[in-house]
Coordinates of C-alpha atoms in Angstrom, one line a residue:
Chain A
M17 CA -48.7 -7.6 2.7
L18 CA -46.6 -5.4 0.5
N19 CA -47.1 -5.7 -3.2
L20 CA -44.4 -4.5 -5.6
Y21 CA -44.8 -5.1 -9.3
D22 CA -47.1 -8.0 -8.6
C23 CA -44.7 -9.6 -6.1
T24 CA -46.1 -10.0 -2.6
L25 CA -43.7 -9.5 0.3
S26 CA -44.3 -10.1 4.0
S27 CA -41.6 -7.8 5.2
R28 CA -41.7 -4.0 4.7
L29 CA -38.0 -3.6 5.1
L30 CA -35.6 -3.7 2.1
L31 CA -31.9 -3.9 2.9
G32 CA -28.8 -2.7 1.1
T33 CA -25.7 -5.0 1.0
A34 CA -22.8 -2.5 1.0
R35 CA -20.3 -1.5 3.6
Y36 CA -20.8 -4.4 6.1
P37 CA -17.8 -5.6 8.0
S38 CA -17.9 -8.9 6.2
P39 CA -20.3 -11.0 4.0
A40 CA -20.9 -13.2 7.1
V41 CA -22.2 -10.2 9.0
L42 CA -24.2 -9.1 6.0
S43 CA -25.8 -12.5 5.8
E44 CA -26.7 -12.5 9.5
A45 CA -28.2 -9.0 9.2
V46 CA -30.4 -10.0 6.3
I47 CA -31.7 -13.1 8.2
R48 CA -32.4 -11.1 11.4
S49 CA -34.1 -8.3 9.5
G50 CA -36.5 -10.7 7.8
A51 CA -36.1 -8.6 4.7
G52 CA -37.5 -10.2 1.5
V53 CA -35.5 -7.9 -0.8
V54 CA -31.9 -6.8 -0.9
T55 CA -30.3 -4.2 -3.1
V56 CA -27.0 -4.8 -4.8
S57 CA -24.8 -2.3 -6.4
L58 CA -23.6 -3.5 -9.7
R59 CA -21.3 -0.7 -10.9
R60 CA -18.1 -1.2 -9.1
E61 CA -18.2 -4.9 -8.8
T62 CA -18.4 -5.4 -12.5
A63 CA -15.8 -2.9 -13.7
G64 CA -13.9 -4.4 -16.6
G65 CA -16.8 -6.6 -17.6
K66 CA -16.2 -9.2 -15.0
T67 CA -18.8 -10.0 -12.4
G68 CA -18.0 -10.0 -8.7
G69 CA -18.5 -13.7 -8.8
A70 CA -18.0 -14.8 -5.3
F71 CA -19.7 -11.9 -3.7
F72 CA -22.7 -12.2 -6.0
E73 CA -22.9 -15.9 -5.2
L74 CA -23.1 -15.0 -1.6
I75 CA -25.9 -12.6 -2.2
R76 CA -27.8 -15.1 -4.3
G77 CA -27.3 -17.6 -1.5
L78 CA -29.3 -15.4 0.9
G79 CA -32.4 -16.7 -0.7
V80 CA -34.1 -13.4 -1.0
R81 CA -35.2 -11.3 -4.0
I82 CA -32.5 -9.2 -5.5
L83 CA -33.1 -5.6 -6.5
P84 CA -30.0 -4.5 -8.4
N85 CA -29.3 -0.8 -8.3
T86 CA -27.5 1.7 -10.5
A87 CA -25.7 3.4 -7.6
G88 CA -23.0 5.8 -8.8
C89 CA -24.5 6.6 -12.2
H90 CA -24.7 10.2 -13.2
S91 CA -26.6 10.1 -16.4
A92 CA -29.6 8.4 -17.9
S93 CA -27.4 6.5 -20.5
E94 CA -25.0 5.3 -17.8
A95 CA -28.0 4.1 -15.7
V96 CA -29.7 2.4 -18.6
L97 CA -26.4 0.5 -19.5
T98 CA -26.0 -0.5 -15.9
A99 CA -29.6 -1.7 -15.6
R100 CA -29.1 -3.9 -18.7
M101 CA -26.0 -5.4 -17.3
A102 CA -27.8 -6.0 -14.0
R103 CA -30.6 -7.9 -15.8
E104 CA -28.0 -10.2 -17.4
V105 CA -26.0 -10.8 -14.2
F106 CA -29.0 -11.3 -11.8
G107 CA -31.7 -12.5 -14.2
T108 CA -34.2 -10.0 -12.9
S109 CA -36.0 -7.2 -14.5
W110 CA -36.2 -5.3 -11.2
I111 CA -34.0 -2.3 -11.1
K112 CA -33.5 0.4 -8.4
L113 CA -32.9 3.4 -10.6
E114 CA -30.5 5.9 -9.1
V115 CA -29.1 8.8 -11.2
I116 CA -27.1 11.1 -9.1
G117 CA -27.2 14.8 -10.0
H118 CA -25.2 16.4 -7.2
H119 CA -21.9 15.1 -6.0
D120 CA -22.0 16.4 -2.5
S121 CA -25.7 15.7 -1.5
L122 CA -26.1 12.8 -3.9
Q123 CA -29.4 14.3 -4.8
P124 CA -31.0 12.6 -7.7
D125 CA -30.9 14.3 -11.1
V126 CA -34.7 14.0 -11.6
F127 CA -34.6 15.0 -15.3
E128 CA -32.2 12.1 -16.2
L129 CA -34.1 9.9 -13.8
V130 CA -37.4 10.3 -15.6
E131 CA -35.7 9.8 -19.0
A132 CA -34.0 6.6 -17.8
A133 CA -37.3 5.4 -16.2
R134 CA -39.1 5.8 -19.5
I135 CA -36.4 4.0 -21.5
L136 CA -36.2 1.1 -19.0
T137 CA -39.9 0.7 -18.7
E138 CA -40.2 0.4 -22.4
E139 CA -37.6 -2.3 -22.3
G140 CA -39.7 -4.2 -19.8
F141 CA -37.9 -3.3 -16.6
S142 CA -39.8 -2.9 -13.3
V143 CA -38.3 0.4 -12.2
F144 CA -37.9 1.5 -8.6
P145 CA -36.8 5.1 -8.9
Y146 CA -34.8 6.8 -6.2
T147 CA -36.4 10.3 -6.2
T148 CA -37.0 13.4 -4.1
D149 CA -40.3 14.2 -2.4
D150 CA -41.3 16.5 -5.3
L151 CA -44.8 15.7 -6.4
V152 CA -44.4 16.7 -10.0
V153 CA -41.4 14.5 -10.4
G154 CA -43.4 11.7 -8.9
E155 CA -46.2 12.2 -11.4
K156 CA -43.7 12.2 -14.3
L157 CA -42.2 9.0 -13.1
L158 CA -45.6 7.4 -12.9
A159 CA -46.3 8.7 -16.4
A160 CA -43.0 7.1 -17.5
G161 CA -44.3 3.8 -16.3
C162 CA -43.1 3.4 -12.8
R163 CA -45.5 1.7 -10.4
V164 CA -43.4 2.3 -7.2
L165 CA -41.9 5.6 -6.0
M166 CA -38.9 5.7 -3.6
P167 CA -38.4 9.2 -2.2
W168 CA -35.5 10.1 0.0
C169 CA -36.2 11.6 3.5
A170 CA -32.7 13.0 3.8
P171 CA -29.4 12.6 1.8
I172 CA -28.1 9.1 1.3
G173 CA -26.1 7.8 4.3
S174 CA -26.7 11.0 6.2
A175 CA -28.6 9.2 9.0
A176 CA -30.5 12.5 9.4
G177 CA -34.0 11.0 9.4
P178 CA -37.2 12.6 8.0
R179 CA -36.3 16.2 7.3
N180 CA -39.5 17.3 5.7
R181 CA -42.5 15.6 7.2
P182 CA -45.1 17.8 5.6
A183 CA -43.6 17.0 2.1
L184 CA -43.7 13.2 2.9
T185 CA -47.3 13.5 4.1
A186 CA -48.2 15.4 0.9
M187 CA -46.6 12.8 -1.2
R188 CA -48.5 10.0 0.6
A189 CA -51.8 11.9 0.0
A190 CA -50.9 12.6 -3.6
F191 CA -50.3 9.0 -4.6
P192 CA -52.8 7.0 -2.6
G193 CA -52.6 3.7 -4.5
I194 CA -48.9 3.7 -5.3
P195 CA -46.4 1.8 -3.1
L196 CA -44.1 4.5 -1.6
I197 CA -40.8 3.4 -0.1
V198 CA -38.6 5.8 1.8
D199 CA -35.2 5.0 0.3
A200 CA -32.5 7.2 1.9
G201 CA -31.5 9.1 5.0
L202 CA -32.9 6.8 7.7
G203 CA -30.5 6.7 10.6
R204 CA -32.3 5.0 13.5
P205 CA -35.2 2.8 14.0
S206 CA -37.4 5.6 15.3
H207 CA -37.0 7.3 11.9
A208 CA -38.3 4.2 10.2
A209 CA -41.3 4.1 12.6
V210 CA -42.0 7.8 11.8
V211 CA -42.3 7.3 8.0
M212 CA -44.3 4.1 8.4
E213 CA -46.7 6.0 10.7
L214 CA -47.1 8.5 7.9
G215 CA -48.4 5.7 5.8
Y216 CA -45.4 4.8 3.7
D217 CA -45.4 1.2 2.5
A218 CA -41.9 0.2 3.2
V219 CA -38.4 1.5 4.0
L220 CA -35.1 0.8 2.3
L221 CA -31.9 1.2 4.2
N222 CA -28.2 0.3 4.2
T223 CA -25.7 2.4 6.0
A224 CA -27.7 2.6 9.3
V225 CA -27.5 -1.1 9.6
A226 CA -24.2 -1.9 7.9
M227 CA -22.2 0.6 10.0
A228 CA -23.9 -0.1 13.3
G229 CA -21.8 -1.6 16.1
D230 CA -23.8 -4.8 15.7
P231 CA -25.4 -4.8 12.3
A232 CA -27.5 -7.9 12.8
A233 CA -29.1 -6.5 16.0
M234 CA -29.7 -3.2 14.3
A235 CA -31.3 -4.9 11.4
E236 CA -33.8 -6.6 13.8
A237 CA -34.4 -3.2 15.5
F238 CA -35.3 -1.6 12.2
A239 CA -37.5 -4.5 11.3
K240 CA -39.4 -4.1 14.6
A241 CA -39.7 -0.4 14.2
T242 CA -40.9 -0.7 10.7
E243 CA -43.5 -3.2 11.7
A244 CA -44.6 -1.0 14.7
G245 CA -45.0 2.0 12.5
R246 CA -47.1 0.1 10.0
L247 CA -49.3 -1.3 12.7
A248 CA -49.8 2.1 14.2
Y249 CA -50.8 3.5 10.8
I250 CA -53.4 0.8 10.3
A251 CA -54.6 1.1 13.8
G252 CA -55.2 4.8 13.4
M253 CA -53.4 7.3 15.6
L254 CA -54.8 10.2 17.6
Q255 CA -54.2 13.7 16.4
P256 CA -52.2 15.8 18.8
R257 CA -54.1 18.6 20.6
D258 CA -53.1 21.5 22.9
M259 CA -55.4 20.9 25.9
A260 CA -55.3 18.0 28.2
V261 CA -58.0 15.3 28.0
P262 CA -58.5 13.3 31.2
S263 CA -58.1 9.7 30.5
T264 CA -60.2 8.7 33.5
P265 CA -63.9 9.2 33.0
V266 CA -65.7 11.4 35.5
I267 CA -69.2 9.9 35.2
G268 CA -70.3 8.3 38.4
K269 CA -67.9 10.2 40.6
A270 CA -69.4 11.6 43.7
V271 CA -69.9 15.3 43.5
F272 CA -69.5 17.3 46.7
S273 CA -70.6 20.8 46.4
Chain B
M9 CA 14.1 -34.2 11.5
S10 CA 10.6 -33.1 10.2
C11 CA 10.5 -31.5 6.8
F12 CA 8.0 -29.3 5.2
I13 CA 7.2 -27.8 1.9
V14 CA 5.7 -24.3 2.0
K15 CA 3.9 -23.3 -1.1
G16 CA 3.9 -19.5 -1.6
A17 CA 6.7 -17.1 -0.7
G18 CA 4.4 -14.3 0.5
V19 CA 4.0 -13.0 4.0
A20 CA 2.1 -16.0 5.3
G21 CA 4.5 -18.5 3.7
L22 CA 7.7 -16.8 4.9
A23 CA 6.3 -16.3 8.4
V24 CA 5.4 -20.0 8.8
A25 CA 8.7 -21.1 7.2
H26 CA 10.5 -19.0 9.8
E27 CA 8.5 -20.4 12.6
L28 CA 9.2 -24.0 11.5
L29 CA 12.9 -23.4 11.0
R30 CA 13.1 -21.9 14.5
R31 CA 11.6 -25.1 15.7
G32 CA 14.3 -27.1 14.0
A33 CA 12.5 -28.3 11.0
N34 CA 13.7 -28.6 7.4
V35 CA 11.8 -26.3 5.1
D36 CA 11.6 -25.8 1.4
I37 CA 9.7 -22.8 0.0
V38 CA 8.4 -23.0 -3.5
D39 CA 6.7 -20.2 -5.5
L40 CA 5.8 -20.0 -9.1
K41 CA 7.0 -16.4 -9.3
E42 CA 10.6 -15.5 -9.8
T43 CA 11.3 -14.2 -6.3
I44 CA 9.7 -13.7 -2.9
G45 CA 6.7 -11.5 -2.1
Q46 CA 5.4 -10.9 -5.6
G47 CA 1.8 -11.7 -4.9
S48 CA -0.6 -9.8 -2.7
S49 CA 2.1 -9.1 -0.1
F50 CA 3.7 -6.7 -2.6
F51 CA 0.8 -4.3 -2.3
A52 CA 0.4 -4.4 1.4
G53 CA 0.4 -1.3 3.6
G54 CA 2.5 -2.9 6.3
M55 CA 0.4 -1.3 9.1
L56 CA 0.6 -3.3 12.3
A57 CA -2.6 -1.7 13.6
P58 CA -4.7 -4.2 15.5
Y59 CA -6.7 -1.5 17.4
C60 CA -7.6 0.5 14.3
E61 CA -8.6 -2.6 12.4
T62 CA -11.2 -3.6 14.9
E63 CA -13.3 -0.7 13.7
A64 CA -14.6 -3.1 11.1
A65 CA -13.1 -6.5 12.0
E66 CA -13.7 -9.4 14.3
E67 CA -12.4 -9.2 17.8
M68 CA -9.8 -11.9 16.9
V69 CA -7.9 -9.4 14.8
L70 CA -7.1 -7.4 17.9
K71 CA -6.3 -10.4 20.0
R72 CA -4.1 -12.2 17.5
G73 CA -2.6 -9.0 16.0
L74 CA -1.5 -7.6 19.3
H75 CA 1.9 -9.2 19.3
A76 CA 2.6 -8.8 15.6
A77 CA 5.1 -5.9 16.0
D78 CA 7.0 -8.0 18.6
W79 CA 7.2 -11.0 16.2
W80 CA 8.5 -8.8 13.3
D81 CA 11.0 -7.1 15.6
Q82 CA 12.4 -10.5 16.6
A83 CA 12.3 -12.1 13.2
V84 CA 13.6 -9.0 11.3
P85 CA 15.3 -6.8 13.9
G86 CA 15.0 -3.1 13.2
A87 CA 12.2 -3.5 10.6
V88 CA 9.4 -2.2 12.8
T89 CA 8.7 1.5 13.5
R90 CA 6.7 2.0 16.6
N91 CA 5.3 5.4 16.2
G92 CA 1.6 4.6 16.5
T93 CA -1.2 5.6 14.1
L94 CA -2.9 8.9 13.6
V95 CA -6.5 8.9 12.6
V96 CA -7.9 12.2 11.2
A97 CA -11.0 13.5 9.6
Q98 CA -12.1 16.8 8.0
P99 CA -14.2 19.0 10.3
R100 CA -17.4 18.1 8.5
E101 CA -16.6 14.4 9.0
L102 CA -16.4 14.7 12.8
S103 CA -19.1 12.1 13.2
D104 CA -17.0 9.6 11.4
L105 CA -14.2 10.2 13.9
L106 CA -16.6 9.8 16.8
H107 CA -17.9 6.6 15.3
F108 CA -14.4 5.3 14.8
A109 CA -13.6 6.2 18.4
S110 CA -16.6 4.4 19.7
R111 CA -15.7 1.2 17.7
T112 CA -12.1 1.0 18.8
T113 CA -9.9 1.0 21.9
G114 CA -6.2 1.9 22.5
H115 CA -6.5 5.5 21.5
V116 CA -6.4 9.0 22.9
W117 CA -7.9 12.2 21.5
V118 CA -5.4 14.8 20.4
D119 CA -6.2 18.4 19.5
R120 CA -4.5 20.8 17.0
D121 CA -1.4 21.2 19.1
G122 CA -1.2 17.5 19.7
I123 CA -1.5 16.8 15.9
A124 CA 1.2 19.4 15.2
A125 CA 3.5 17.8 17.8
L126 CA 3.1 14.4 16.3
E127 CA 3.0 15.3 12.6
P128 CA 4.4 18.8 11.9
S129 CA 3.4 18.4 8.3
L130 CA -0.3 18.2 9.3
A131 CA -0.1 21.2 11.7
G132 CA -3.2 23.4 11.4
R133 CA -5.0 21.0 9.0
F134 CA -7.2 19.2 11.5
D135 CA -8.9 20.1 14.7
K136 CA -9.1 16.7 16.2
A137 CA -7.5 13.3 15.8
L138 CA -7.3 9.9 17.4
F139 CA -3.8 8.7 18.3
F140 CA -3.2 4.9 18.7
A141 CA 0.2 5.0 20.4
A142 CA 0.7 1.2 20.6
E143 CA 0.6 0.6 16.9
A144 CA 3.4 0.2 14.5
H145 CA 4.3 -0.2 10.8
L146 CA 6.9 -1.6 8.6
D147 CA 7.9 -1.6 4.9
P148 CA 6.5 -4.9 3.7
R149 CA 8.8 -5.4 0.7
R150 CA 12.0 -4.7 2.7
A151 CA 10.7 -6.7 5.6
L152 CA 10.1 -9.8 3.4
V153 CA 13.5 -9.5 1.7
R154 CA 15.2 -9.5 5.1
L155 CA 13.0 -12.3 6.4
A156 CA 13.9 -14.4 3.4
E157 CA 17.6 -13.8 4.2
N158 CA 17.1 -15.0 7.7
I159 CA 15.2 -18.0 6.5
R160 CA 18.2 -18.9 4.2
Q161 CA 20.6 -18.5 7.2
L162 CA 18.4 -20.9 9.2
G163 CA 18.7 -23.4 6.4
G164 CA 15.5 -22.8 4.5
Q165 CA 15.7 -23.3 0.7
F166 CA 13.8 -21.4 -1.9
H167 CA 12.7 -22.8 -5.3
F168 CA 11.3 -20.3 -7.7
G169 CA 9.7 -20.6 -11.1
S170 CA 7.3 -23.0 -12.7
R171 CA 9.2 -26.2 -11.9
P172 CA 9.0 -27.0 -8.2
P173 CA 11.7 -29.4 -6.8
S174 CA 10.9 -33.0 -6.2
T175 CA 9.2 -33.1 -2.8
K176 CA 11.9 -35.5 -1.5
N177 CA 10.4 -37.3 1.4
C178 CA 8.5 -34.4 2.7
S179 CA 5.0 -35.4 3.2
V180 CA 3.6 -32.2 4.7
I181 CA 2.7 -29.3 2.5
L182 CA 1.7 -25.9 3.8
D183 CA -0.5 -24.0 1.4
C184 CA 0.2 -20.3 1.7
T185 CA -0.7 -19.4 -1.8
G186 CA -2.9 -16.5 -0.9
P187 CA -5.3 -15.5 -3.7
A188 CA -4.2 -18.5 -5.8
A189 CA -6.0 -20.7 -3.3
I190 CA -9.4 -19.1 -4.2
A191 CA -9.7 -21.5 -7.1
H192 CA -9.6 -24.6 -5.0
M193 CA -10.5 -23.6 -1.4
R194 CA -14.2 -23.5 -0.5
G195 CA -15.5 -20.3 0.9
L196 CA -12.6 -18.2 -0.2
R197 CA -13.2 -15.1 -2.3
G198 CA -11.1 -12.3 -3.7
V199 CA -11.4 -8.6 -2.6
R200 CA -9.7 -6.3 -5.0
G201 CA -7.4 -3.6 -3.5
E202 CA -5.9 -0.8 -5.4
M203 CA -3.0 1.4 -4.2
L204 CA -0.4 3.8 -5.3
H205 CA 2.9 5.3 -4.3
L206 CA 3.5 9.0 -4.2
E207 CA 6.9 10.7 -4.0
T208 CA 7.3 14.2 -2.6
G209 CA 9.8 15.9 -0.4
E210 CA 7.3 18.5 0.8
V211 CA 5.5 16.2 3.2
S212 CA 7.0 14.2 6.0
L213 CA 5.1 11.7 8.2
S214 CA 6.4 9.6 11.0
R215 CA 3.6 7.1 11.1
P216 CA 0.6 5.8 9.1
V217 CA -2.2 8.4 8.9
R218 CA -5.7 7.3 8.2
M219 CA -8.1 9.9 7.0
L220 CA -11.8 8.9 7.5
H221 CA -14.4 9.8 5.0
P222 CA -17.8 8.4 4.4
R223 CA -17.0 7.6 0.8
H224 CA -13.3 7.6 0.3
P225 CA -11.3 6.7 3.4
I226 CA -7.6 6.3 2.9
Y227 CA -4.4 5.6 4.7
V228 CA -1.0 7.0 3.9
V229 CA 2.0 5.0 5.1
P230 CA 5.4 6.7 5.0
R231 CA 8.2 4.8 3.3
D232 CA 11.9 5.7 2.9
N233 CA 13.1 8.1 0.2
H234 CA 10.1 10.5 0.5
R235 CA 7.7 7.8 -0.7
F236 CA 4.2 7.3 0.6
M237 CA 2.0 4.3 0.1
V238 CA -1.6 5.4 -0.4
G239 CA -4.3 2.8 -0.1
A240 CA -6.6 1.1 -0.6
T241 CA -9.8 0.4 -2.3
M242 CA -11.9 -2.6 -1.3
I243 CA -13.9 -4.0 -4.2
E244 CA -15.8 -7.3 -4.1
M245 CA -14.2 -8.9 -7.2
D246 CA -11.1 -10.9 -8.0
D247 CA -10.1 -9.1 -11.1
D248 CA -6.5 -8.0 -10.8
G249 CA -6.4 -5.8 -13.9
P250 CA -4.9 -2.2 -13.7
I251 CA -6.3 0.4 -11.3
S252 CA -9.5 2.0 -12.6
A253 CA -9.5 5.7 -13.4
R254 CA -12.2 6.3 -10.7
S255 CA -10.2 4.6 -8.0
L256 CA -7.0 6.4 -8.9
M257 CA -8.9 9.7 -8.9
E258 CA -10.5 9.0 -5.5
L259 CA -7.3 7.9 -3.9
L260 CA -5.5 11.0 -5.3
N261 CA -8.3 13.3 -4.2
A262 CA -8.2 12.0 -0.7
A263 CA -4.4 12.3 -0.5
Y264 CA -4.7 15.9 -1.8
A265 CA -7.3 16.6 0.9
L266 CA -5.0 15.2 3.5
H267 CA -2.2 17.5 2.4
P268 CA -2.2 19.7 -0.7
A269 CA 1.4 19.0 -1.3
F270 CA 0.4 15.5 -2.4
G271 CA -1.0 17.3 -5.4
E272 CA 2.5 18.1 -6.5
A273 CA 3.8 14.7 -5.7
R274 CA 4.9 12.2 -8.4
V275 CA 2.8 9.1 -8.8
V276 CA 5.7 6.6 -9.0
E277 CA 3.7 3.4 -8.8
T278 CA 0.2 2.1 -8.9
G279 CA -0.7 -1.5 -8.0
V280 CA -3.6 -3.9 -7.7
G281 CA -3.7 -6.9 -5.4
I282 CA -6.3 -9.5 -4.5
R283 CA -7.0 -10.1 -0.9
P284 CA -8.1 -13.7 -0.2
A285 CA -10.9 -13.7 2.3
F286 CA -13.4 -16.0 3.9
T287 CA -17.0 -14.8 4.4
D288 CA -16.2 -13.5 7.9
N289 CA -13.0 -11.9 6.6
A290 CA -10.9 -13.7 9.3
P291 CA -7.9 -15.8 8.4
R292 CA -7.8 -19.5 9.2
V293 CA -5.4 -22.4 9.5
V294 CA -7.2 -25.2 7.7
E295 CA -6.4 -28.8 7.1
T296 CA -5.9 -30.0 3.6
T297 CA -5.3 -33.4 2.1
E298 CA -1.6 -32.5 2.0
G299 CA -1.2 -30.9 5.3
L300 CA -2.3 -27.4 6.3
A301 CA -3.2 -24.1 4.7
I302 CA -2.9 -20.6 6.0
A303 CA -5.7 -18.9 4.1
G304 CA -7.9 -15.9 4.0
M305 CA -5.5 -13.3 5.3
Y306 CA -7.7 -10.6 3.8
R307 CA -6.3 -7.1 4.6
H308 CA -4.3 -8.4 7.6
G309 CA -1.4 -10.2 6.0
F310 CA 1.4 -8.5 8.0
L311 CA -0.7 -8.1 11.1
L312 CA -1.9 -11.6 11.4
A313 CA 0.7 -13.8 9.6
P314 CA 2.8 -14.1 12.8
A315 CA -0.1 -15.4 14.8
M316 CA -1.3 -17.7 12.0
A317 CA 2.3 -19.0 11.5
V318 CA 2.8 -19.7 15.2
S319 CA -0.5 -21.4 15.3
A320 CA 0.2 -23.6 12.3
A321 CA 3.8 -24.4 13.4
T322 CA 2.6 -25.3 16.9
R323 CA 0.0 -27.7 15.5
L324 CA 2.6 -29.3 13.3
S325 CA 5.2 -29.6 15.9
K326 CA 2.8 -31.2 18.3
G327 CA 1.8 -33.7 15.6
L328 CA -1.8 -32.4 15.9
R329 CA -2.0 -31.3 12.4
F330 CA -5.3 -32.9 11.8
T331 CA -7.1 -31.5 14.8
K332 CA -9.6 -28.8 14.1
E333 CA -8.6 -25.4 15.5

């Protein structure tokens, strides 16, 4: 079971709610994914101080835990403000903290991220920081009070899959007791399986499901791959080697010489 | 003779009024606004693009939108321009173009020469594009004005303003109030759309051009007098306040990326409309206590109003108005 801020979840897949063809398709995808947590972007929907009433009602109606996010924020102060609004709107202290530092790559601004994480933790938030695979930043985030880390494996929405496996492996090794969730860059189910095999605790994805030809079917495919990767990690995998190892034992074979 | 009251003088209301009048009914059209088409229809793109729309819509949009251009041509002769749609993307967004191609039918690939032949203004700007030859477009505001004229000629009567006429002996009311129905119709929500009009003599387009982008896709629909409608954002909220600075910036940025001359254009109008939508984003003819409603047109008002109007009018003329569709 996955444990995030003292909340136990049976699914290791977290799903975003943006860019689906329709709310009906989104709802179907969430159900088929089995995800216990969905992320919701607050920023645009609440412009002008109004909530996106009907859409938020739909999200609430999904019956899963809501993880509001600060997508689109470019500074600590903006993200903190958005997080406070999210707490009001959704009645949860969970917040996926996203502070974008680079317009093109949507790479997080890790300095602002750590600062925002510190402020929000002090205010009682459970912070899920979207970060890079940098170990020092990970340590600073933990020192700021985060109890979960969410590194990217490639830029948001890029569908590129794990680009730096050694870095992800190092991160897993560096933070053994901390739930690690790969947050961005997954494009296909095999990518999810790979990071789960590396020992990551969960994956969070959006575009790869939302923009698929059949989002609901893709959600299920990701759920299965995530589960498969987790099982493989627990089962213990062989290390690759250069030479062949016969899989049929030779003991007992007749020897003609 | 049957008589009907149509509430709402937008695209759905006028389309169904026209259908009913053609079938010989008596029709009164009422609207709280001062004239026709002042609601969401005012901000429509007017693209009759059933093939492109299936990129992110249910199959029914293609099926029911296929004959929209014919309907408009018949109802408002000369209003429709049948030049197709061109879908382009910057070289680094080629994967978006491939994705779009895989999700749609009715297109052919065109290269640089093909793009230059179709849209000389865009010559040299894109390597590849998708051309949807069978699609069409119209100017929504002009089309509705002319449709209203035809409705008057067929005997339809308009009543504007806050005091609707006595309903005489008409017992059947068609609710075509668009976003105003959100307040009282279950399952209906609003999706905010922001748009703007640019004016420049330096660009000329013969057809709607869609530019794909992972974050800020836009379409540009040519209008008369060197005007271009640029749209449209899709935001899950029913606030119809003025366009946000961010949206304006993104739409203008995208237009500028499509053609730098749009950077010199004048912004002659910005607008915000609310698209009424059900959770599957597909429109419906639904029964109400007073009659029928055409609801949830979402972003497909001009594309699907004809099919919805025919469907509603057929049900009413068959006396089957309380049968589920």
